[in-house]
Amino acid sequence: MNEMYLEFIEIKGQTDALLLQLSEGKYKDPNTFINNYIHLQKVYCRFRPYLADINFVEWAVVKDKTTLVEIVMTGRAIMCMHNFHNTLSRTIQEKR
């Protein structure tokens, strides 16, 4: 379980770094922002097998509940950005 946890924490570090770049980066090109956002989505998807493993989740709740909450909140942030993207895309399409 500890090996799984170390891999889990490695993914968390990557998502944290990407969130920091996305929230505080000074982007000169929106394409760079979008590329980082897409990369965040791909990295976040790597959590799926861990979160689908009930034994791991139960173990992690005892070991590091805060990390699990932060991961859920990262998922919410991704959903917010995805919703904004969809809203913007619809608005652009409607104006054409």
PDB file of C-alpha atoms in Angstrom, residues 3-94:
ATOM      1  CA  GLU A   3       4.185   2.015  -2.830  1.00  0.00           C
ATOM      2  CA  MET A   4       0.756   2.891  -4.206  1.00  0.00           C
ATOM      3  CA  TYR A   5       0.633   5.866  -1.861  1.00  0.00           C
ATOM      4  CA  LEU A   6       4.012   7.137  -3.082  1.00  0.00           C
ATOM      5  CA  GLU A   7       2.809   6.939  -6.704  1.00  0.00           C
ATOM      6  CA  PHE A   8      -0.421   8.668  -5.664  1.00  0.00           C
ATOM      7  CA  ILE A   9       1.537  11.489  -3.999  1.00  0.00           C
ATOM      8  CA  GLU A  10       3.735  11.842  -7.096  1.00  0.00           C
ATOM      9  CA  ILE A  11       0.623  12.405  -9.229  1.00  0.00           C
ATOM     10  CA  LYS A  12      -0.665  14.882  -6.629  1.00  0.00           C
ATOM     11  CA  GLY A  13       2.590  16.830  -6.888  1.00  0.00           C
ATOM     12  CA  GLN A  14       2.205  17.050 -10.656  1.00  0.00           C
ATOM     13  CA  THR A  15      -1.399  18.255 -10.417  1.00  0.00           C
ATOM     14  CA  ASP A  16      -0.433  20.804  -7.752  1.00  0.00           C
ATOM     15  CA  ALA A  17       2.353  22.183  -9.950  1.00  0.00           C
ATOM     16  CA  LEU A  18       0.036  22.448 -12.948  1.00  0.00           C
ATOM     17  CA  LEU A  19      -2.690  24.142 -10.891  1.00  0.00           C
ATOM     18  CA  LEU A  20      -0.135  26.640  -9.623  1.00  0.00           C
ATOM     19  CA  GLN A  21       1.001  27.385 -13.184  1.00  0.00           C
ATOM     20  CA  LEU A  22      -2.591  27.757 -14.362  1.00  0.00           C
ATOM     21  CA  SER A  23      -3.669  29.974 -11.476  1.00  0.00           C
ATOM     22  CA  GLU A  24      -0.613  32.189 -11.156  1.00  0.00           C
ATOM     23  CA  GLY A  25       1.224  31.947 -14.476  1.00  0.00           C
ATOM     24  CA  LYS A  26       1.608  34.971 -16.698  1.00  0.00           C
ATOM     25  CA  TYR A  27       0.650  33.509 -20.067  1.00  0.00           C
ATOM     26  CA  LYS A  28       1.454  35.418 -23.240  1.00  0.00           C
ATOM     27  CA  ASP A  29      -0.406  32.926 -25.415  1.00  0.00           C
ATOM     28  CA  PRO A  30      -3.782  31.336 -24.580  1.00  0.00           C
ATOM     29  CA  ASN A  31      -2.657  28.183 -26.392  1.00  0.00           C
ATOM     30  CA  THR A  32       0.004  27.625 -23.730  1.00  0.00           C
ATOM     31  CA  PHE A  33      -2.659  27.922 -21.028  1.00  0.00           C
ATOM     32  CA  ILE A  34      -4.899  25.467 -22.878  1.00  0.00           C
ATOM     33  CA  ASN A  35      -2.021  23.010 -23.326  1.00  0.00           C
ATOM     34  CA  ASN A  36      -1.291  23.147 -19.597  1.00  0.00           C
ATOM     35  CA  TYR A  37      -4.987  22.685 -18.827  1.00  0.00           C
ATOM     36  CA  ILE A  38      -5.173  19.630 -21.106  1.00  0.00           C
ATOM     37  CA  HIS A  39      -2.047  18.254 -19.451  1.00  0.00           C
ATOM     38  CA  LEU A  40      -3.677  18.777 -16.024  1.00  0.00           C
ATOM     39  CA  GLN A  41      -6.715  16.787 -17.157  1.00  0.00           C
ATOM     40  CA  LYS A  42      -4.515  13.928 -18.369  1.00  0.00           C
ATOM     41  CA  VAL A  43      -2.477  13.840 -15.183  1.00  0.00           C
ATOM     42  CA  TYR A  44      -5.625  14.002 -13.049  1.00  0.00           C
ATOM     43  CA  CYS A  45      -7.043  10.977 -14.887  1.00  0.00           C
ATOM     44  CA  ARG A  46      -4.121   8.971 -13.507  1.00  0.00           C
ATOM     45  CA  PHE A  47      -5.881   9.106 -10.098  1.00  0.00           C
ATOM     46  CA  ARG A  48      -8.753   6.931 -11.362  1.00  0.00           C
ATOM     47  CA  PRO A  49      -7.325   3.489 -10.549  1.00  0.00           C
ATOM     48  CA  TYR A  50      -6.398   4.621  -7.046  1.00  0.00           C
ATOM     49  CA  LEU A  51      -9.772   6.197  -6.340  1.00  0.00           C
ATOM     50  CA  ALA A  52     -11.560   3.138  -7.729  1.00  0.00           C
ATOM     51  CA  ASP A  53      -9.693   0.885  -5.277  1.00  0.00           C
ATOM     52  CA  ILE A  54     -11.850   0.980  -2.136  1.00  0.00           C
ATOM     53  CA  ASN A  55      -9.118  -0.642  -0.049  1.00  0.00           C
ATOM     54  CA  PHE A  56      -6.647   2.050  -1.057  1.00  0.00           C
ATOM     55  CA  VAL A  57      -9.151   4.852  -0.429  1.00  0.00           C
ATOM     56  CA  GLU A  58     -10.029   3.511   3.027  1.00  0.00           C
ATOM     57  CA  TRP A  59      -6.330   3.182   3.848  1.00  0.00           C
ATOM     58  CA  ALA A  60      -5.576   6.679   2.517  1.00  0.00           C
ATOM     59  CA  VAL A  61      -8.433   8.233   4.515  1.00  0.00           C
ATOM     60  CA  VAL A  62      -6.698   7.059   7.662  1.00  0.00           C
ATOM     61  CA  LYS A  63      -3.189   7.897   6.428  1.00  0.00           C
ATOM     62  CA  ASP A  64      -3.789  11.261   4.706  1.00  0.00           C
ATOM     63  CA  LYS A  65      -7.390  12.451   4.519  1.00  0.00           C
ATOM     64  CA  THR A  66      -6.318  16.006   3.643  1.00  0.00           C
ATOM     65  CA  THR A  67      -4.676  14.842   0.419  1.00  0.00           C
ATOM     66  CA  LEU A  68      -7.848  13.044  -0.650  1.00  0.00           C
ATOM     67  CA  VAL A  69      -9.913  16.188  -0.022  1.00  0.00           C
ATOM     68  CA  GLU A  70      -7.429  18.276  -2.020  1.00  0.00           C
ATOM     69  CA  ILE A  71      -7.647  15.816  -4.913  1.00  0.00           C
ATOM     70  CA  VAL A  72     -11.441  16.044  -4.912  1.00  0.00           C
ATOM     71  CA  MET A  73     -11.166  19.849  -4.928  1.00  0.00           C
ATOM     72  CA  THR A  74      -8.703  19.689  -7.827  1.00  0.00           C
ATOM     73  CA  GLY A  75     -11.311  17.674  -9.714  1.00  0.00           C
ATOM     74  CA  ARG A  76     -13.868  20.383  -8.973  1.00  0.00           C
ATOM     75  CA  ALA A  77     -11.503  23.063 -10.276  1.00  0.00           C
ATOM     76  CA  ILE A  78     -11.019  21.059 -13.468  1.00  0.00           C
ATOM     77  CA  MET A  79     -14.795  20.718 -13.836  1.00  0.00           C
ATOM     78  CA  CYS A  80     -15.182  24.498 -13.398  1.00  0.00           C
ATOM     79  CA  MET A  81     -12.604  25.216 -16.095  1.00  0.00           C
ATOM     80  CA  HIS A  82     -14.208  22.627 -18.376  1.00  0.00           C
ATOM     81  CA  ASN A  83     -17.636  24.202 -17.837  1.00  0.00           C
ATOM     82  CA  PHE A  84     -16.212  27.650 -18.618  1.00  0.00           C
ATOM     83  CA  HIS A  85     -14.652  26.292 -21.806  1.00  0.00           C
ATOM     84  CA  ASN A  86     -17.965  24.735 -22.873  1.00  0.00           C
ATOM     85  CA  THR A  87     -19.856  27.940 -22.087  1.00  0.00           C
ATOM     86  CA  LEU A  88     -17.380  30.033 -24.042  1.00  0.00           C
ATOM     87  CA  SER A  89     -17.470  27.628 -26.988  1.00  0.00           C
ATOM     88  CA  ARG A  90     -21.286  27.710 -27.110  1.00  0.00           C
ATOM     89  CA  THR A  91     -21.320  31.492 -26.924  1.00  0.00           C
ATOM     90  CA  ILE A  92     -18.843  31.778 -29.780  1.00  0.00           C
ATOM     91  CA  GLN A  93     -20.824  29.296 -31.886  1.00  0.00           C
ATOM     92  CA  GLU A  94     -24.103  31.133 -31.253  1.00  0.00           C
TER      93      GLU A  94
END
